[in-house]
Coordinates of C-alpha atoms in Angstrom, one line a residue:
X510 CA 25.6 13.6 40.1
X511 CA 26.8 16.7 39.2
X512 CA 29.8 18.8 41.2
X513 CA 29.6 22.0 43.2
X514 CA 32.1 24.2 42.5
X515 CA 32.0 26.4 45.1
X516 CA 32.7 30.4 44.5
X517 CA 36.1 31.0 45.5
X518 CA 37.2 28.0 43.0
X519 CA 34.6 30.0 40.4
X520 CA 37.0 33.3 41.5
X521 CA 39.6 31.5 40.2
X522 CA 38.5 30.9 36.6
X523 CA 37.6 34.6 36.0
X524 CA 39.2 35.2 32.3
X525 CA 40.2 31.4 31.6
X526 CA 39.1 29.1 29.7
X527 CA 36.7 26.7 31.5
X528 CA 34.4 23.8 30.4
X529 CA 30.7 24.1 32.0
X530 CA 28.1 21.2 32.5
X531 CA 24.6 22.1 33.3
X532 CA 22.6 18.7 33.7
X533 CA 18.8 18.0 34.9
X534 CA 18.6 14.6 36.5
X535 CA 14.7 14.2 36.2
X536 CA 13.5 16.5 34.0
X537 CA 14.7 17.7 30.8
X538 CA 16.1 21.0 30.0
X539 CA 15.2 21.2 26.5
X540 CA 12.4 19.3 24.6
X541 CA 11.6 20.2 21.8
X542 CA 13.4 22.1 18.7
X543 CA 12.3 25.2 19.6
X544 CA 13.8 24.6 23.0
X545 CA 16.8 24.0 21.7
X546 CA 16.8 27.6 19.4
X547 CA 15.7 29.3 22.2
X548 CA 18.5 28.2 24.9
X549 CA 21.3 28.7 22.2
X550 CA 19.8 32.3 21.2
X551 CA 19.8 32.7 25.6
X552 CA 23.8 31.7 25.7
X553 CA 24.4 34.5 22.5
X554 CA 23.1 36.8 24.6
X555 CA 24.6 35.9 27.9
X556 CA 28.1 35.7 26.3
X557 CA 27.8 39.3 24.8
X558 CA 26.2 40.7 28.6
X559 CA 29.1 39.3 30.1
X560 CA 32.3 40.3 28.1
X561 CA 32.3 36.2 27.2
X562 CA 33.8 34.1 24.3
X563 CA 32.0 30.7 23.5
X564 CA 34.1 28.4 21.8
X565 CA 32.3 25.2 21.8
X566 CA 28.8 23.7 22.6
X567 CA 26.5 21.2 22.8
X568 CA 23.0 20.8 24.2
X569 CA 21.4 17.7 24.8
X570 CA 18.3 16.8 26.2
X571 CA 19.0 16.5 29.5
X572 CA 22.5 18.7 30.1
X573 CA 24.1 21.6 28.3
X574 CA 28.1 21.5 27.1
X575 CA 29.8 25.1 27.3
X576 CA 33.4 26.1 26.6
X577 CA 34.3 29.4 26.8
X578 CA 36.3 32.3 28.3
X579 CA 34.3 34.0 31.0
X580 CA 35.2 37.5 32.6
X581 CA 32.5 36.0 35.4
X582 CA 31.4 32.0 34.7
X583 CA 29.1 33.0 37.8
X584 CA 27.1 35.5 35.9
X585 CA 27.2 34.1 32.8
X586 CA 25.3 31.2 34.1
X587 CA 23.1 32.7 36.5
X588 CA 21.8 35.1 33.1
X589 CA 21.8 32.1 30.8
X590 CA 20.0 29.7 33.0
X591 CA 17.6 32.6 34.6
X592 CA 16.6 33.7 31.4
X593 CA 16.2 30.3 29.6
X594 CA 14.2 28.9 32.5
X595 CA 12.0 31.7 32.6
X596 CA 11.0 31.6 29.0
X597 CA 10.6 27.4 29.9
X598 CA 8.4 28.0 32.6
X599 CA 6.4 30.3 30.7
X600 CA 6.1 28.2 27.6
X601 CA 5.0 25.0 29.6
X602 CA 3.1 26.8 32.5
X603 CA 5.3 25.3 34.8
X604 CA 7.8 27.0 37.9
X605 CA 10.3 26.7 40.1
X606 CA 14.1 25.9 38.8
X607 CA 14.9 24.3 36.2
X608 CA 17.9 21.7 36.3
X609 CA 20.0 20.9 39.3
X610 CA 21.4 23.7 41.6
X611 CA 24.9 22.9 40.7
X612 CA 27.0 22.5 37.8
X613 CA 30.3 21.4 36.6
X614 CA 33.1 24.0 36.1
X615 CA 36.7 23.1 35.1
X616 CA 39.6 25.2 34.4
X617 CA 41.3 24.2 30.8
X618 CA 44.9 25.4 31.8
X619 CA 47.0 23.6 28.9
X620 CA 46.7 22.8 25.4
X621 CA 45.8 19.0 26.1
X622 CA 43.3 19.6 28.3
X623 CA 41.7 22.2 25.6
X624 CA 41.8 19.8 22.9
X625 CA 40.5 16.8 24.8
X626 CA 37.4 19.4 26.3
X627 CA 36.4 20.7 22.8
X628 CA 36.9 17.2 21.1
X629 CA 34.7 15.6 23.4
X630 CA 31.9 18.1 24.0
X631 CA 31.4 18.9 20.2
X632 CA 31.5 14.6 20.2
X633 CA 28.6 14.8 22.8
X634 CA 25.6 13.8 20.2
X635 CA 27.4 10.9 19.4
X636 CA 28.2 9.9 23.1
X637 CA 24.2 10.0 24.1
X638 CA 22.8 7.9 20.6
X639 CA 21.4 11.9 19.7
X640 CA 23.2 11.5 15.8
X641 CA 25.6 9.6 14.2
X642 CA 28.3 12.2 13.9
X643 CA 28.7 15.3 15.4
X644 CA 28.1 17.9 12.2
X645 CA 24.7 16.0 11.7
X646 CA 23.6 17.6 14.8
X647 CA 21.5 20.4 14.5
X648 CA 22.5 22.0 18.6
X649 CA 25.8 21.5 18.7
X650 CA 28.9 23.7 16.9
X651 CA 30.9 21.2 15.4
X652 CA 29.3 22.1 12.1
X653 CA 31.2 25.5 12.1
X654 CA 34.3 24.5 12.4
X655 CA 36.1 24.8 9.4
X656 CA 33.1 24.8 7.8
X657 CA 33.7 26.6 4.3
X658 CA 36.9 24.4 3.8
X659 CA 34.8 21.2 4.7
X660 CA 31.1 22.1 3.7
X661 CA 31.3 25.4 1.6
X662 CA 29.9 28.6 2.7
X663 CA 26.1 27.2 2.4
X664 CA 23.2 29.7 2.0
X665 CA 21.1 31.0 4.9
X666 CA 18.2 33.4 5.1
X667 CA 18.4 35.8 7.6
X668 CA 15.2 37.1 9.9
X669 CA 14.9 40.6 11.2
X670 CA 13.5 39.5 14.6
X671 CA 13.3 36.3 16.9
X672 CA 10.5 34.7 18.9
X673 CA 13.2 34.2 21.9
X674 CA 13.4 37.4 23.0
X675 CA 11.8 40.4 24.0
X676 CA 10.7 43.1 21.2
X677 CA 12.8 45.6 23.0
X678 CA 15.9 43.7 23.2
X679 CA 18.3 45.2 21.0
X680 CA 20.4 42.6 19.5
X681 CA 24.6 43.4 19.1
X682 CA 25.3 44.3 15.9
X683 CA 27.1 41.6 14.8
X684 CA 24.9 38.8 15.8
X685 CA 22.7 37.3 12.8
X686 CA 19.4 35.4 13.2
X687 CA 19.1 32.6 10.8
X688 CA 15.8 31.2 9.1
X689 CA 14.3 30.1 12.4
X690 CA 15.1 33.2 14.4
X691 CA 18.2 31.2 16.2
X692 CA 21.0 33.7 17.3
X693 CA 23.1 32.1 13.7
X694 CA 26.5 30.4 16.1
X695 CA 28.9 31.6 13.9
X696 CA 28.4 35.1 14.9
X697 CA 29.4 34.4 18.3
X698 CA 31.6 31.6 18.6
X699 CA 35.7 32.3 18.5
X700 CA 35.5 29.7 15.4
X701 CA 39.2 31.0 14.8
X702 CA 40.5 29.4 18.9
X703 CA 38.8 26.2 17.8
X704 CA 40.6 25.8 14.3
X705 CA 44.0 26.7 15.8
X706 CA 43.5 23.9 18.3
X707 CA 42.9 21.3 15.7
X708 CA 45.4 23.2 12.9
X709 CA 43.9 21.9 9.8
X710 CA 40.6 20.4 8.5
X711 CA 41.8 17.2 7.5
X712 CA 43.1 16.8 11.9
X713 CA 39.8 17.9 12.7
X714 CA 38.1 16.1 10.9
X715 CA 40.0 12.7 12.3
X716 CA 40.2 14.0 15.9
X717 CA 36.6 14.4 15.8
X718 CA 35.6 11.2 14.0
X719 CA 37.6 9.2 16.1
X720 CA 36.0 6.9 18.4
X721 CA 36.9 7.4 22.2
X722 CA 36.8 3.9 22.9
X723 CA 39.5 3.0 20.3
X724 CA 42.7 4.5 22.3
X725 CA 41.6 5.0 26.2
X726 CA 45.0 3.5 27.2
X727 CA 47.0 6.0 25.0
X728 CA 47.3 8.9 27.5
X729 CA 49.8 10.6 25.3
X730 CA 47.4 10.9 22.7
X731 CA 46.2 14.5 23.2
X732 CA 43.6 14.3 20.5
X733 CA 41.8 10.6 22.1
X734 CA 39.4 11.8 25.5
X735 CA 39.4 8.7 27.8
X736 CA 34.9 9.0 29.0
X737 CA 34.0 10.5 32.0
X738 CA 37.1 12.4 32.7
X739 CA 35.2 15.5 31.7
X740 CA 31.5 15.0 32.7
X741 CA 31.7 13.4 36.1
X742 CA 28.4 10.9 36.9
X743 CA 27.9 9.8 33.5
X744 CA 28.0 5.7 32.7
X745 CA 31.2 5.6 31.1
X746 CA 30.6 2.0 29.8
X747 CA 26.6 2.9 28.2
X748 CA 28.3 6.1 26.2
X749 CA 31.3 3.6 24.7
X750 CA 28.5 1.2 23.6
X751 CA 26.6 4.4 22.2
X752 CA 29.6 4.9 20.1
X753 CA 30.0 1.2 18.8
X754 CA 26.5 1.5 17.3
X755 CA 26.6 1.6 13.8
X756 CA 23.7 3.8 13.5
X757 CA 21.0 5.6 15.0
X758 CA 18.9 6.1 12.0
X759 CA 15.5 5.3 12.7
X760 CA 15.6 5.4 16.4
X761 CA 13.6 8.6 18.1
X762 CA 15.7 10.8 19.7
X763 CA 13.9 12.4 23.0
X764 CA 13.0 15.4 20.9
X765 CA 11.2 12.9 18.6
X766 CA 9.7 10.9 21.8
X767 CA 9.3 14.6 23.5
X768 CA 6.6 15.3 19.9
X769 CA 4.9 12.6 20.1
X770 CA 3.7 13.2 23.7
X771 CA 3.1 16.9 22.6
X772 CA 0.9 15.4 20.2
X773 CA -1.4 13.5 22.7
X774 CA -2.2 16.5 24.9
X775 CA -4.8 17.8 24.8
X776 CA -4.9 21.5 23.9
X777 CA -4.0 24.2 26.3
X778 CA -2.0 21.6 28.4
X779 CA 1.5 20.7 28.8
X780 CA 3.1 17.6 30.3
X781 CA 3.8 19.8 33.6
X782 CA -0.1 19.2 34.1
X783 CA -0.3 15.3 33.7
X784 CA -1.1 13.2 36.4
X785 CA 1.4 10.0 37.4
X786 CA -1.6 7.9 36.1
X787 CA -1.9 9.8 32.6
X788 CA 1.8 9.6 31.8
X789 CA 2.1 5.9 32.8
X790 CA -0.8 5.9 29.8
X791 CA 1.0 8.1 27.6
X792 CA 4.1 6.1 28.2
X793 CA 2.3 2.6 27.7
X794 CA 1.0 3.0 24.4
X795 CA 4.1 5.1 23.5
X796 CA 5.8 1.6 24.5
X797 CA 3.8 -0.6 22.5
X798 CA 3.1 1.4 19.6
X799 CA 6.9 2.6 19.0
X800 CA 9.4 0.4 21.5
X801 CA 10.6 3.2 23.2
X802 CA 12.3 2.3 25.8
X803 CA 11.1 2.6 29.5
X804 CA 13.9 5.3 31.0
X805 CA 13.3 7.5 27.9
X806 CA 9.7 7.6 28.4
X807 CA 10.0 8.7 32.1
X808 CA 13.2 10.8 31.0
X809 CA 10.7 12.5 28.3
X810 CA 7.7 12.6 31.4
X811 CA 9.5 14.1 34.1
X812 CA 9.6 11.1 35.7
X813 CA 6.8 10.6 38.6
X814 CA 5.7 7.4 36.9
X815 CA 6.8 3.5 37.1

């Protein structure tokens, strides 16, 4: 379950920083990788229409991690998840909303509570079994972080124009579109906030490969997020025994499960049009051909099913 924050509390956070959750409980929010491109290049644009600074994210599947500071977290949402949902509903016929109605919203007043809100969403991947470390990621900005003293400057090849928006929307000038058309993060995150958080690249680099579960009773440790604190409804216990995995390699993430049920459609329909019966089919021989487990399955179906 997801709070409501109701308005006047939302009036409050006008120009703070504040940590948003936006979770689907039955339906995913992003599928695919060209999902996940699209909704990233949707928050570029809804941070530069509302006078916003992103500092962290990370979307998952099923909910999006945003940190930022928000002249109006009210209308940065309602542009992000308006225009993201419509281009959803277009792409996969579907309509109607897209998520739950609510969503988290916390003020990050003081420089522990910053640190512990960045550290865990850019952690988020590795919480939910989506990667084994957060800059092996592909949605989520951990990768940017002092990225030329860590990784180099890396090459990327720059498009003109991107298949998530509009032909007439002019993009700012200082936002880049990489290789696939993605708004590139770099030219809108405040990379500079997040590094002087963390101070150097070598603390970054062990606050952010430190497991959560190893120090939940050290509350003084500023650095070490104690589960749950910051996402309220998750299963605290299932995301520390995500961590303890050694590795996901070779398990199929729900954009991998999400492709494969792309696959079996036939053409010209999407999994909004499948029957209960057809998915329970779909997720049947998905089952006994690949071991996928039953809640992904009707995680990846919209549910309906079983």
């Amino acid at each position: 379950m997801i709070l409501a924050v109701d308005e006047a509390k939302l009036f409050t956070m006008r120009n703070k920083l504040v940590h948003i959750c936006i979770k689907s409980g039955t339906e995913l929010l992003h599928r695919v990788d060209e999902d996940y491109r699209c909704a990233i290049t949707k928050m570029a644009i809804a941070a530069y229409s509302t006078g916003s600074d992103i500092f962290a994210y990370s979307a998952m599947s099923n909910h999006d991690h945003i940190i930022g500071q928000f002249q109006d977290p009210v209308h940065f949402v309602s542009i992000y998840r308006n225009s993201y949902s419509k281009w959803f509903n277009h792409k996969y016929k579907r309509s109607g909303r897209l998520g739950e109605s609510h969503y988290y919203a916390e003020t990050l007043d003081d420089f522990e509570r910053k640190l512990k809100a960045v550290n865990y969403v850019l952690r988020n991947p590795v919480h939910h079994s989506a990667t084994d470390t957060p800059f092996s990621y592909d949605y989520c900005s951990a990768r940017y972080v002092f990225a030329s003293s860590l990784f180099g400057s890396g090459e990327v090849s720059w498009r003109r124009m991107t298949p998530y928006l509009s032909k007439n929307r002019a993009l700012p000038s200082k936002y880049r579109l990489d290789n696939f058309g993605m708004v590139y993060p770099p030219s809108f995150l405040d990379i500079a906030a997040v590094e002087n958080l963390y101070v150097t690249p070598k603390n970054y680099l062990y606050l952010v490969g430190r497991p959560s579960y190893s120090d939940v009773s050290k509350d003084e440790d500023a650095g070490i997020l104690t589960l749950g604190e910051l996402e309220p409804g998750e299963n605290v216990e299932l995301l520390y025994r995500n961590e303890r995995h050694r590795s996901v390699a070779g398990s199929l993430t729900d954009i991998g499960v999400c492709g494969l049920i792309e696959g079996m459609l036939p053409p010209g329909r999407t999994y909004c049009h499948l029957s209960d019966a057809e998915k329970g089919v779909i997720a049947n021989e998905l089952h006994c051909r690949y071991y996928i487990p039953w809640a992904q399955l009707r995680r990846c179906l919209a549910s309906g099913w079983g």
